[in-house]
Amino acid sequence: MLVSPGHPYPQGGGEHDARCRLPLGVMLKEDPSNDALHYYYGMCKLLERKLPEAEKHLLKAVELDPSNNWYREALASLYDAQGRSDKSAAIYLELYDKDPKSYTTPF
């Protein structure tokens, strides 16, 4: 697998994007309720700069597993990159309120 739970962000670009996207897309069709597949597929879409599709899959990952902070952090980063600071700030504050010890770096 090109991405692993130990590394939340897929690396690379170009050819890697296609290799990452294809198996995840096939697996998503077979298991559309798999939160991790939505997360990783969303991250692939982010690498491809297909931000609306990335947002769709990251939102679905958060919906399926709201307790996973990786999903929320990725969504907040996406909103940040789009200049949607109101949405990213809301997520970051929610994450901080939930676990302040994990977010001690001032932003």
PDB file of N, CA and C in Angstrom:
ATOM      1  N   MET A   1       0.851  -1.175   0.000  1.00  0.00           N
ATOM      2  CA  MET A   1       0.000   0.000   0.000  1.00  0.00           C
ATOM      3  C   MET A   1       0.892   1.232   0.000  1.00  0.00           C
ATOM      4  N   LEU A   2       0.506   2.260  -0.714  1.00  0.00           N
ATOM      5  CA  LEU A   2       1.314   3.452  -0.848  1.00  0.00           C
ATOM      6  C   LEU A   2       1.213   4.378   0.344  1.00  0.00           C
ATOM      7  N   VAL A   3       0.154   4.278   1.095  1.00  0.00           N
ATOM      8  CA  VAL A   3      -0.023   5.078   2.299  1.00  0.00           C
ATOM      9  C   VAL A   3      -0.328   4.115   3.431  1.00  0.00           C
ATOM     10  N   SER A   4       0.021   4.498   4.621  1.00  0.00           N
ATOM     11  CA  SER A   4      -0.199   3.596   5.746  1.00  0.00           C
ATOM     12  C   SER A   4      -0.715   4.368   6.933  1.00  0.00           C
ATOM     13  N   PRO A   5      -1.363   3.695   7.870  1.00  0.00           N
ATOM     14  CA  PRO A   5      -1.855   4.387   9.057  1.00  0.00           C
ATOM     15  C   PRO A   5      -0.740   5.083   9.828  1.00  0.00           C
ATOM     16  N   GLY A   6       0.499   4.609   9.694  1.00  0.00           N
ATOM     17  CA  GLY A   6       1.613   5.241  10.381  1.00  0.00           C
ATOM     18  C   GLY A   6       2.027   6.555   9.747  1.00  0.00           C
ATOM     19  N   HIS A   7       1.608   6.813   8.525  1.00  0.00           N
ATOM     20  CA  HIS A   7       1.931   8.056   7.846  1.00  0.00           C
ATOM     21  C   HIS A   7       0.649   8.588   7.223  1.00  0.00           C
ATOM     22  N   PRO A   8       0.045   9.615   7.836  1.00  0.00           N
ATOM     23  CA  PRO A   8      -1.284  10.048   7.422  1.00  0.00           C
ATOM     24  C   PRO A   8      -1.369  10.701   6.052  1.00  0.00           C
ATOM     25  N   TYR A   9      -0.246  11.115   5.462  1.00  0.00           N
ATOM     26  CA  TYR A   9      -0.314  11.820   4.197  1.00  0.00           C
ATOM     27  C   TYR A   9       0.410  11.051   3.109  1.00  0.00           C
ATOM     28  N   PRO A  10      -0.257  10.775   1.994  1.00  0.00           N
ATOM     29  CA  PRO A  10       0.422  10.110   0.894  1.00  0.00           C
ATOM     30  C   PRO A  10       1.540  11.002   0.362  1.00  0.00           C
ATOM     31  N   GLN A  11       2.629  10.395  -0.042  1.00  0.00           N
ATOM     32  CA  GLN A  11       3.780  11.136  -0.545  1.00  0.00           C
ATOM     33  C   GLN A  11       3.877  10.983  -2.052  1.00  0.00           C
ATOM     34  N   GLY A  12       4.492  11.951  -2.678  1.00  0.00           N
ATOM     35  CA  GLY A  12       4.786  11.836  -4.102  1.00  0.00           C
ATOM     36  C   GLY A  12       3.896  12.707  -4.944  1.00  0.00           C
ATOM     37  N   GLY A  13       3.792  12.368  -6.177  1.00  0.00           N
ATOM     38  CA  GLY A  13       2.989  13.127  -7.120  1.00  0.00           C
ATOM     39  C   GLY A  13       3.033  12.428  -8.458  1.00  0.00           C
ATOM     40  N   GLY A  14       2.352  12.973  -9.436  1.00  0.00           N
ATOM     41  CA  GLY A  14       2.387  12.425 -10.790  1.00  0.00           C
ATOM     42  C   GLY A  14       1.919  10.998 -10.853  1.00  0.00           C
ATOM     43  N   GLU A  15       2.830  10.114 -11.214  1.00  0.00           N
ATOM     44  CA  GLU A  15       2.503   8.686 -11.363  1.00  0.00           C
ATOM     45  C   GLU A  15       1.973   8.114 -10.054  1.00  0.00           C
ATOM     46  N   HIS A  16       2.546   8.561  -8.941  1.00  0.00           N
ATOM     47  CA  HIS A  16       2.092   8.072  -7.634  1.00  0.00           C
ATOM     48  C   HIS A  16       0.610   8.345  -7.440  1.00  0.00           C
ATOM     49  N   ASP A  17       0.157   9.525  -7.857  1.00  0.00           N
ATOM     50  CA  ASP A  17      -1.252   9.878  -7.678  1.00  0.00           C
ATOM     51  C   ASP A  17      -2.163   8.849  -8.341  1.00  0.00           C
ATOM     52  N   ALA A  18      -1.830   8.467  -9.561  1.00  0.00           N
ATOM     53  CA  ALA A  18      -2.653   7.496 -10.288  1.00  0.00           C
ATOM     54  C   ALA A  18      -2.608   6.139  -9.612  1.00  0.00           C
ATOM     55  N   ARG A  19      -1.423   5.721  -9.151  1.00  0.00           N
ATOM     56  CA  ARG A  19      -1.318   4.422  -8.482  1.00  0.00           C
ATOM     57  C   ARG A  19      -2.075   4.431  -7.168  1.00  0.00           C
ATOM     58  N   CYS A  20      -2.102   5.550  -6.504  1.00  0.00           N
ATOM     59  CA  CYS A  20      -2.804   5.680  -5.232  1.00  0.00           C
ATOM     60  C   CYS A  20      -4.316   5.677  -5.460  1.00  0.00           C
ATOM     61  N   ARG A  21      -4.747   6.433  -6.434  1.00  0.00           N
ATOM     62  CA  ARG A  21      -6.168   6.665  -6.667  1.00  0.00           C
ATOM     63  C   ARG A  21      -6.903   5.415  -7.143  1.00  0.00           C
ATOM     64  N   LEU A  22      -6.322   4.682  -8.072  1.00  0.00           N
ATOM     65  CA  LEU A  22      -7.033   3.565  -8.696  1.00  0.00           C
ATOM     66  C   LEU A  22      -7.478   2.500  -7.707  1.00  0.00           C
ATOM     67  N   PRO A  23      -6.583   1.902  -6.916  1.00  0.00           N
ATOM     68  CA  PRO A  23      -7.058   0.858  -6.009  1.00  0.00           C
ATOM     69  C   PRO A  23      -8.008   1.384  -4.941  1.00  0.00           C
ATOM     70  N   LEU A  24      -7.780   2.612  -4.485  1.00  0.00           N
ATOM     71  CA  LEU A  24      -8.677   3.157  -3.464  1.00  0.00           C
ATOM     72  C   LEU A  24     -10.078   3.381  -4.032  1.00  0.00           C
ATOM     73  N   GLY A  25     -10.158   3.864  -5.265  1.00  0.00           N
ATOM     74  CA  GLY A  25     -11.461   4.070  -5.895  1.00  0.00           C
ATOM     75  C   GLY A  25     -12.227   2.766  -6.063  1.00  0.00           C
ATOM     76  N   VAL A  26     -11.523   1.716  -6.446  1.00  0.00           N
ATOM     77  CA  VAL A  26     -12.146   0.398  -6.600  1.00  0.00           C
ATOM     78  C   VAL A  26     -12.623  -0.109  -5.241  1.00  0.00           C
ATOM     79  N   MET A  27     -11.768   0.026  -4.232  1.00  0.00           N
ATOM     80  CA  MET A  27     -12.138  -0.440  -2.891  1.00  0.00           C
ATOM     81  C   MET A  27     -13.310   0.353  -2.330  1.00  0.00           C
ATOM     82  N   LEU A  28     -13.370   1.654  -2.621  1.00  0.00           N
ATOM     83  CA  LEU A  28     -14.484   2.476  -2.136  1.00  0.00           C
ATOM     84  C   LEU A  28     -15.815   2.019  -2.722  1.00  0.00           C
ATOM     85  N   LYS A  29     -15.793   1.595  -3.974  1.00  0.00           N
ATOM     86  CA  LYS A  29     -17.026   1.090  -4.591  1.00  0.00           C
ATOM     87  C   LYS A  29     -17.501  -0.173  -3.886  1.00  0.00           C
ATOM     88  N   GLU A  30     -16.561  -0.985  -3.434  1.00  0.00           N
ATOM     89  CA  GLU A  30     -16.904  -2.220  -2.743  1.00  0.00           C
ATOM     90  C   GLU A  30     -17.275  -1.990  -1.284  1.00  0.00           C
ATOM     91  N   ASP A  31     -16.723  -0.944  -0.681  1.00  0.00           N
ATOM     92  CA  ASP A  31     -16.939  -0.690   0.751  1.00  0.00           C
ATOM     93  C   ASP A  31     -17.096   0.808   1.001  1.00  0.00           C
ATOM     94  N   PRO A  32     -18.219   1.399   0.573  1.00  0.00           N
ATOM     95  CA  PRO A  32     -18.398   2.846   0.684  1.00  0.00           C
ATOM     96  C   PRO A  32     -18.535   3.362   2.120  1.00  0.00           C
ATOM     97  N   SER A  33     -18.660   2.476   3.078  1.00  0.00           N
ATOM     98  CA  SER A  33     -18.787   2.926   4.468  1.00  0.00           C
ATOM     99  C   SER A  33     -17.457   2.815   5.226  1.00  0.00           C
ATOM    100  N   ASN A  34     -16.362   2.653   4.502  1.00  0.00           N
ATOM    101  CA  ASN A  34     -15.047   2.537   5.119  1.00  0.00           C
ATOM    102  C   ASN A  34     -14.437   3.929   5.256  1.00  0.00           C
ATOM    103  N   ASP A  35     -14.368   4.415   6.488  1.00  0.00           N
ATOM    104  CA  ASP A  35     -13.888   5.770   6.745  1.00  0.00           C
ATOM    105  C   ASP A  35     -12.447   5.970   6.279  1.00  0.00           C
ATOM    106  N   ALA A  36     -11.575   4.988   6.508  1.00  0.00           N
ATOM    107  CA  ALA A  36     -10.169   5.121   6.135  1.00  0.00           C
ATOM    108  C   ALA A  36     -10.006   5.243   4.618  1.00  0.00           C
ATOM    109  N   LEU A  37     -10.802   4.495   3.864  1.00  0.00           N
ATOM    110  CA  LEU A  37     -10.727   4.604   2.408  1.00  0.00           C
ATOM    111  C   LEU A  37     -11.114   6.003   1.948  1.00  0.00           C
ATOM    112  N   HIS A  38     -12.144   6.576   2.552  1.00  0.00           N
ATOM    113  CA  HIS A  38     -12.539   7.940   2.194  1.00  0.00           C
ATOM    114  C   HIS A  38     -11.420   8.925   2.529  1.00  0.00           C
ATOM    115  N   TYR A  39     -10.804   8.745   3.686  1.00  0.00           N
ATOM    116  CA  TYR A  39      -9.704   9.623   4.081  1.00  0.00           C
ATOM    117  C   TYR A  39      -8.561   9.552   3.071  1.00  0.00           C
ATOM    118  N   TYR A  40      -8.081   8.350   2.782  1.00  0.00           N
ATOM    119  CA  TYR A  40      -6.936   8.211   1.880  1.00  0.00           C
ATOM    120  C   TYR A  40      -7.281   8.644   0.451  1.00  0.00           C
ATOM    121  N   TYR A  41      -8.499   8.370   0.015  1.00  0.00           N
ATOM    122  CA  TYR A  41      -8.911   8.810  -1.319  1.00  0.00           C
ATOM    123  C   TYR A  41      -8.982  10.334  -1.357  1.00  0.00           C
ATOM    124  N   GLY A  42      -9.502  10.935  -0.291  1.00  0.00           N
ATOM    125  CA  GLY A  42      -9.528  12.390  -0.192  1.00  0.00           C
ATOM    126  C   GLY A  42      -8.138  12.987  -0.224  1.00  0.00           C
ATOM    127  N   MET A  43      -7.178  12.331   0.434  1.00  0.00           N
ATOM    128  CA  MET A  43      -5.806  12.816   0.421  1.00  0.00           C
ATOM    129  C   MET A  43      -5.204  12.705  -0.983  1.00  0.00           C
ATOM    130  N   CYS A  44      -5.552  11.654  -1.714  1.00  0.00           N
ATOM    131  CA  CYS A  44      -5.092  11.535  -3.102  1.00  0.00           C
ATOM    132  C   CYS A  44      -5.668  12.668  -3.945  1.00  0.00           C
ATOM    133  N   LYS A  45      -6.930  12.960  -3.749  1.00  0.00           N
ATOM    134  CA  LYS A  45      -7.571  14.051  -4.492  1.00  0.00           C
ATOM    135  C   LYS A  45      -6.928  15.384  -4.133  1.00  0.00           C
ATOM    136  N   LEU A  46      -6.516  15.522  -2.892  1.00  0.00           N
ATOM    137  CA  LEU A  46      -5.831  16.731  -2.460  1.00  0.00           C
ATOM    138  C   LEU A  46      -4.502  16.877  -3.216  1.00  0.00           C
ATOM    139  N   LEU A  47      -3.763  15.795  -3.350  1.00  0.00           N
ATOM    140  CA  LEU A  47      -2.515  15.819  -4.113  1.00  0.00           C
ATOM    141  C   LEU A  47      -2.750  16.198  -5.574  1.00  0.00           C
ATOM    142  N   GLU A  48      -3.887  15.792  -6.108  1.00  0.00           N
ATOM    143  CA  GLU A  48      -4.225  16.108  -7.499  1.00  0.00           C
ATOM    144  C   GLU A  48      -4.802  17.518  -7.641  1.00  0.00           C
ATOM    145  N   ARG A  49      -4.951  18.206  -6.529  1.00  0.00           N
ATOM    146  CA  ARG A  49      -5.529  19.554  -6.473  1.00  0.00           C
ATOM    147  C   ARG A  49      -7.003  19.570  -6.883  1.00  0.00           C
ATOM    148  N   LYS A  50      -7.668  18.452  -6.668  1.00  0.00           N
ATOM    149  CA  LYS A  50      -9.108  18.364  -6.922  1.00  0.00           C
ATOM    150  C   LYS A  50      -9.805  18.583  -5.582  1.00  0.00           C
ATOM    151  N   LEU A  51      -9.829  19.847  -5.177  1.00  0.00           N
ATOM    152  CA  LEU A  51     -10.237  20.189  -3.821  1.00  0.00           C
ATOM    153  C   LEU A  51     -11.694  19.876  -3.499  1.00  0.00           C
ATOM    154  N   PRO A  52     -12.650  20.116  -4.402  1.00  0.00           N
ATOM    155  CA  PRO A  52     -14.028  19.742  -4.067  1.00  0.00           C
ATOM    156  C   PRO A  52     -14.187  18.241  -3.802  1.00  0.00           C
ATOM    157  N   GLU A  53     -13.501  17.410  -4.609  1.00  0.00           N
ATOM    158  CA  GLU A  53     -13.569  15.963  -4.397  1.00  0.00           C
ATOM    159  C   GLU A  53     -12.860  15.568  -3.107  1.00  0.00           C
ATOM    160  N   ALA A  54     -11.739  16.219  -2.830  1.00  0.00           N
ATOM    161  CA  ALA A  54     -11.019  15.948  -1.585  1.00  0.00           C
ATOM    162  C   ALA A  54     -11.914  16.280  -0.394  1.00  0.00           C
ATOM    163  N   GLU A  55     -12.567  17.422  -0.452  1.00  0.00           N
ATOM    164  CA  GLU A  55     -13.454  17.828   0.645  1.00  0.00           C
ATOM    165  C   GLU A  55     -14.590  16.827   0.841  1.00  0.00           C
ATOM    166  N   LYS A  56     -15.175  16.387  -0.258  1.00  0.00           N
ATOM    167  CA  LYS A  56     -16.283  15.423  -0.186  1.00  0.00           C
ATOM    168  C   LYS A  56     -15.859  14.161   0.568  1.00  0.00           C
ATOM    169  N   HIS A  57     -14.705  13.631   0.239  1.00  0.00           N
ATOM    170  CA  HIS A  57     -14.261  12.376   0.863  1.00  0.00           C
ATOM    171  C   HIS A  57     -13.768  12.593   2.293  1.00  0.00           C
ATOM    172  N   LEU A  58     -13.138  13.714   2.556  1.00  0.00           N
ATOM    173  CA  LEU A  58     -12.707  13.988   3.931  1.00  0.00           C
ATOM    174  C   LEU A  58     -13.912  14.215   4.839  1.00  0.00           C
ATOM    175  N   LEU A  59     -14.917  14.917   4.324  1.00  0.00           N
ATOM    176  CA  LEU A  59     -16.150  15.090   5.110  1.00  0.00           C
ATOM    177  C   LEU A  59     -16.808  13.747   5.402  1.00  0.00           C
ATOM    178  N   LYS A  60     -16.807  12.867   4.420  1.00  0.00           N
ATOM    179  CA  LYS A  60     -17.402  11.540   4.612  1.00  0.00           C
ATOM    180  C   LYS A  60     -16.619  10.754   5.651  1.00  0.00           C
ATOM    181  N   ALA A  61     -15.296  10.848   5.622  1.00  0.00           N
ATOM    182  CA  ALA A  61     -14.470  10.155   6.616  1.00  0.00           C
ATOM    183  C   ALA A  61     -14.805  10.658   8.019  1.00  0.00           C
ATOM    184  N   VAL A  62     -14.932  11.977   8.166  1.00  0.00           N
ATOM    185  CA  VAL A  62     -15.283  12.563   9.468  1.00  0.00           C
ATOM    186  C   VAL A  62     -16.673  12.105   9.895  1.00  0.00           C
ATOM    187  N   GLU A  63     -17.599  12.072   8.956  1.00  0.00           N
ATOM    188  CA  GLU A  63     -18.969  11.626   9.268  1.00  0.00           C
ATOM    189  C   GLU A  63     -18.968  10.180   9.758  1.00  0.00           C
ATOM    190  N   LEU A  64     -18.183   9.330   9.106  1.00  0.00           N
ATOM    191  CA  LEU A  64     -18.166   7.910   9.458  1.00  0.00           C
ATOM    192  C   LEU A  64     -17.407   7.633  10.762  1.00  0.00           C
ATOM    193  N   ASP A  65     -16.387   8.449  11.053  1.00  0.00           N
ATOM    194  CA  ASP A  65     -15.635   8.281  12.305  1.00  0.00           C
ATOM    195  C   ASP A  65     -15.262   9.650  12.863  1.00  0.00           C
ATOM    196  N   PRO A  66     -16.194  10.281  13.559  1.00  0.00           N
ATOM    197  CA  PRO A  66     -15.945  11.622  14.085  1.00  0.00           C
ATOM    198  C   PRO A  66     -14.849  11.679  15.153  1.00  0.00           C
ATOM    199  N   SER A  67     -14.465  10.546  15.699  1.00  0.00           N
ATOM    200  CA  SER A  67     -13.440  10.543  16.751  1.00  0.00           C
ATOM    201  C   SER A  67     -12.018  10.569  16.187  1.00  0.00           C
ATOM    202  N   ASN A  68     -11.850  10.399  14.887  1.00  0.00           N
ATOM    203  CA  ASN A  68     -10.515  10.327  14.297  1.00  0.00           C
ATOM    204  C   ASN A  68      -9.981  11.739  14.026  1.00  0.00           C
ATOM    205  N   ASN A  69      -8.974  12.137  14.774  1.00  0.00           N
ATOM    206  CA  ASN A  69      -8.421  13.481  14.639  1.00  0.00           C
ATOM    207  C   ASN A  69      -7.675  13.694  13.327  1.00  0.00           C
ATOM    208  N   TRP A  70      -7.075  12.636  12.766  1.00  0.00           N
ATOM    209  CA  TRP A  70      -6.404  12.782  11.468  1.00  0.00           C
ATOM    210  C   TRP A  70      -7.379  13.303  10.426  1.00  0.00           C
ATOM    211  N   TYR A  71      -8.580  12.773  10.417  1.00  0.00           N
ATOM    212  CA  TYR A  71      -9.576  13.183   9.427  1.00  0.00           C
ATOM    213  C   TYR A  71      -9.915  14.654   9.600  1.00  0.00           C
ATOM    214  N   ARG A  72     -10.129  15.054  10.836  1.00  0.00           N
ATOM    215  CA  ARG A  72     -10.480  16.452  11.114  1.00  0.00           C
ATOM    216  C   ARG A  72      -9.319  17.394  10.793  1.00  0.00           C
ATOM    217  N   GLU A  73      -8.108  16.995  11.134  1.00  0.00           N
ATOM    218  CA  GLU A  73      -6.941  17.827  10.835  1.00  0.00           C
ATOM    219  C   GLU A  73      -6.758  17.995   9.329  1.00  0.00           C
ATOM    220  N   ALA A  74      -6.948  16.923   8.576  1.00  0.00           N
ATOM    221  CA  ALA A  74      -6.822  17.007   7.115  1.00  0.00           C
ATOM    222  C   ALA A  74      -7.880  17.939   6.540  1.00  0.00           C
ATOM    223  N   LEU A  75      -9.098  17.844   7.043  1.00  0.00           N
ATOM    224  CA  LEU A  75     -10.171  18.714   6.574  1.00  0.00           C
ATOM    225  C   LEU A  75      -9.869  20.166   6.924  1.00  0.00           C
ATOM    226  N   ALA A  76      -9.374  20.413   8.129  1.00  0.00           N
ATOM    227  CA  ALA A  76      -9.015  21.775   8.528  1.00  0.00           C
ATOM    228  C   ALA A  76      -7.893  22.316   7.645  1.00  0.00           C
ATOM    229  N   SER A  77      -6.915  21.489   7.318  1.00  0.00           N
ATOM    230  CA  SER A  77      -5.822  21.913   6.437  1.00  0.00           C
ATOM    231  C   SER A  77      -6.341  22.259   5.043  1.00  0.00           C
ATOM    232  N   LEU A  78      -7.275  21.458   4.562  1.00  0.00           N
ATOM    233  CA  LEU A  78      -7.878  21.735   3.260  1.00  0.00           C
ATOM    234  C   LEU A  78      -8.578  23.090   3.288  1.00  0.00           C
ATOM    235  N   TYR A  79      -9.385  23.327   4.322  1.00  0.00           N
ATOM    236  CA  TYR A  79     -10.079  24.612   4.435  1.00  0.00           C
ATOM    237  C   TYR A  79      -9.086  25.763   4.541  1.00  0.00           C
ATOM    238  N   ASP A  80      -8.007  25.554   5.274  1.00  0.00           N
ATOM    239  CA  ASP A  80      -6.965  26.561   5.409  1.00  0.00           C
ATOM    240  C   ASP A  80      -6.367  26.896   4.046  1.00  0.00           C
ATOM    241  N   ALA A  81      -6.064  25.871   3.264  1.00  0.00           N
ATOM    242  CA  ALA A  81      -5.478  26.060   1.932  1.00  0.00           C
ATOM    243  C   ALA A  81      -6.426  26.796   0.994  1.00  0.00           C
ATOM    244  N   GLN A  82      -7.717  26.658   1.228  1.00  0.00           N
ATOM    245  CA  GLN A  82      -8.715  27.325   0.395  1.00  0.00           C
ATOM    246  C   GLN A  82      -9.025  28.734   0.891  1.00  0.00           C
ATOM    247  N   GLY A  83      -8.410  29.137   1.993  1.00  0.00           N
ATOM    248  CA  GLY A  83      -8.693  30.453   2.557  1.00  0.00           C
ATOM    249  C   GLY A  83      -9.999  30.507   3.330  1.00  0.00           C
ATOM    250  N   ARG A  84     -10.497  29.347   3.705  1.00  0.00           N
ATOM    251  CA  ARG A  84     -11.757  29.269   4.461  1.00  0.00           C
ATOM    252  C   ARG A  84     -11.416  29.165   5.950  1.00  0.00           C
ATOM    253  N   SER A  85     -10.796  30.232   6.454  1.00  0.00           N
ATOM    254  CA  SER A  85     -10.255  30.211   7.815  1.00  0.00           C
ATOM    255  C   SER A  85     -11.333  30.058   8.885  1.00  0.00           C
ATOM    256  N   ASP A  86     -12.549  30.490   8.601  1.00  0.00           N
ATOM    257  CA  ASP A  86     -13.623  30.312   9.583  1.00  0.00           C
ATOM    258  C   ASP A  86     -13.877  28.826   9.836  1.00  0.00           C
ATOM    259  N   LYS A  87     -13.893  28.043   8.761  1.00  0.00           N
ATOM    260  CA  LYS A  87     -14.131  26.598   8.906  1.00  0.00           C
ATOM    261  C   LYS A  87     -12.921  25.893   9.525  1.00  0.00           C
ATOM    262  N   SER A  88     -11.720  26.263   9.076  1.00  0.00           N
ATOM    263  CA  SER A  88     -10.535  25.606   9.635  1.00  0.00           C
ATOM    264  C   SER A  88     -10.372  25.952  11.108  1.00  0.00           C
ATOM    265  N   ALA A  89     -10.595  27.194  11.467  1.00  0.00           N
ATOM    266  CA  ALA A  89     -10.460  27.609  12.869  1.00  0.00           C
ATOM    267  C   ALA A  89     -11.455  26.873  13.755  1.00  0.00           C
ATOM    268  N   ALA A  90     -12.670  26.689  13.266  1.00  0.00           N
ATOM    269  CA  ALA A  90     -13.688  25.978  14.054  1.00  0.00           C
ATOM    270  C   ALA A  90     -13.248  24.551  14.341  1.00  0.00           C
ATOM    271  N   ILE A  91     -12.663  23.890  13.343  1.00  0.00           N
ATOM    272  CA  ILE A  91     -12.197  22.514  13.541  1.00  0.00           C
ATOM    273  C   ILE A  91     -11.014  22.490  14.497  1.00  0.00           C
ATOM    274  N   TYR A  92     -10.048  23.388  14.295  1.00  0.00           N
ATOM    275  CA  TYR A  92      -8.881  23.411  15.176  1.00  0.00           C
ATOM    276  C   TYR A  92      -9.282  23.685  16.623  1.00  0.00           C
ATOM    277  N   LEU A  93     -10.220  24.590  16.830  1.00  0.00           N
ATOM    278  CA  LEU A  93     -10.683  24.876  18.194  1.00  0.00           C
ATOM    279  C   LEU A  93     -11.389  23.674  18.806  1.00  0.00           C
ATOM    280  N   GLU A  94     -12.160  22.990  17.996  1.00  0.00           N
ATOM    281  CA  GLU A  94     -12.833  21.772  18.457  1.00  0.00           C
ATOM    282  C   GLU A  94     -11.809  20.713  18.871  1.00  0.00           C
ATOM    283  N   LEU A  95     -10.767  20.551  18.057  1.00  0.00           N
ATOM    284  CA  LEU A  95      -9.714  19.590  18.378  1.00  0.00           C
ATOM    285  C   LEU A  95      -8.982  19.990  19.657  1.00  0.00           C
ATOM    286  N   TYR A  96      -8.713  21.262  19.790  1.00  0.00           N
ATOM    287  CA  TYR A  96      -8.028  21.747  20.990  1.00  0.00           C
ATOM    288  C   TYR A  96      -8.889  21.524  22.237  1.00  0.00           C
ATOM    289  N   ASP A  97     -10.160  21.854  22.131  1.00  0.00           N
ATOM    290  CA  ASP A  97     -11.066  21.663  23.283  1.00  0.00           C
ATOM    291  C   ASP A  97     -11.144  20.205  23.690  1.00  0.00           C
ATOM    292  N   LYS A  98     -11.082  19.326  22.726  1.00  0.00           N
ATOM    293  CA  LYS A  98     -11.181  17.894  22.981  1.00  0.00           C
ATOM    294  C   LYS A  98      -9.914  17.339  23.642  1.00  0.00           C
ATOM    295  N   ASP A  99      -8.758  17.866  23.233  1.00  0.00           N
ATOM    296  CA  ASP A  99      -7.491  17.340  23.746  1.00  0.00           C
ATOM    297  C   ASP A  99      -6.420  18.432  23.739  1.00  0.00           C
ATOM    298  N   PRO A 100      -6.466  19.358  24.697  1.00  0.00           N
ATOM    299  CA  PRO A 100      -5.539  20.492  24.690  1.00  0.00           C
ATOM    300  C   PRO A 100      -4.064  20.103  24.762  1.00  0.00           C
ATOM    301  N   LYS A 101      -3.741  18.989  25.383  1.00  0.00           N
ATOM    302  CA  LYS A 101      -2.335  18.583  25.506  1.00  0.00           C
ATOM    303  C   LYS A 101      -1.717  18.221  24.156  1.00  0.00           C
ATOM    304  N   SER A 102      -2.535  17.828  23.204  1.00  0.00           N
ATOM    305  CA  SER A 102      -2.025  17.461  21.893  1.00  0.00           C
ATOM    306  C   SER A 102      -1.799  18.674  20.993  1.00  0.00           C
ATOM    307  N   TYR A 103      -2.324  19.810  21.400  1.00  0.00           N
ATOM    308  CA  TYR A 103      -2.240  21.003  20.577  1.00  0.00           C
ATOM    309  C   TYR A 103      -1.669  22.168  21.387  1.00  0.00           C
ATOM    310  N   THR A 104      -0.384  22.053  21.711  1.00  0.00           N
ATOM    311  CA  THR A 104       0.252  23.073  22.548  1.00  0.00           C
ATOM    312  C   THR A 104       0.994  24.118  21.721  1.00  0.00           C
ATOM    313  N   THR A 105       1.176  23.883  20.415  1.00  0.00           N
ATOM    314  CA  THR A 105       1.874  24.836  19.570  1.00  0.00           C
ATOM    315  C   THR A 105       0.914  25.956  19.178  1.00  0.00           C
ATOM    316  N   PRO A 106       1.278  27.203  19.463  1.00  0.00           N
ATOM    317  CA  PRO A 106       0.382  28.305  19.061  1.00  0.00           C
ATOM    318  C   PRO A 106       0.407  28.486  17.558  1.00  0.00           C
ATOM    319  N   PHE A 107      -0.746  28.711  16.983  1.00  0.00           N
ATOM    320  CA  PHE A 107      -0.849  28.903  15.538  1.00  0.00           C
ATOM    321  C   PHE A 107      -1.165  30.349  15.235  1.00  0.00           C
TER     322      PHE A 107
END
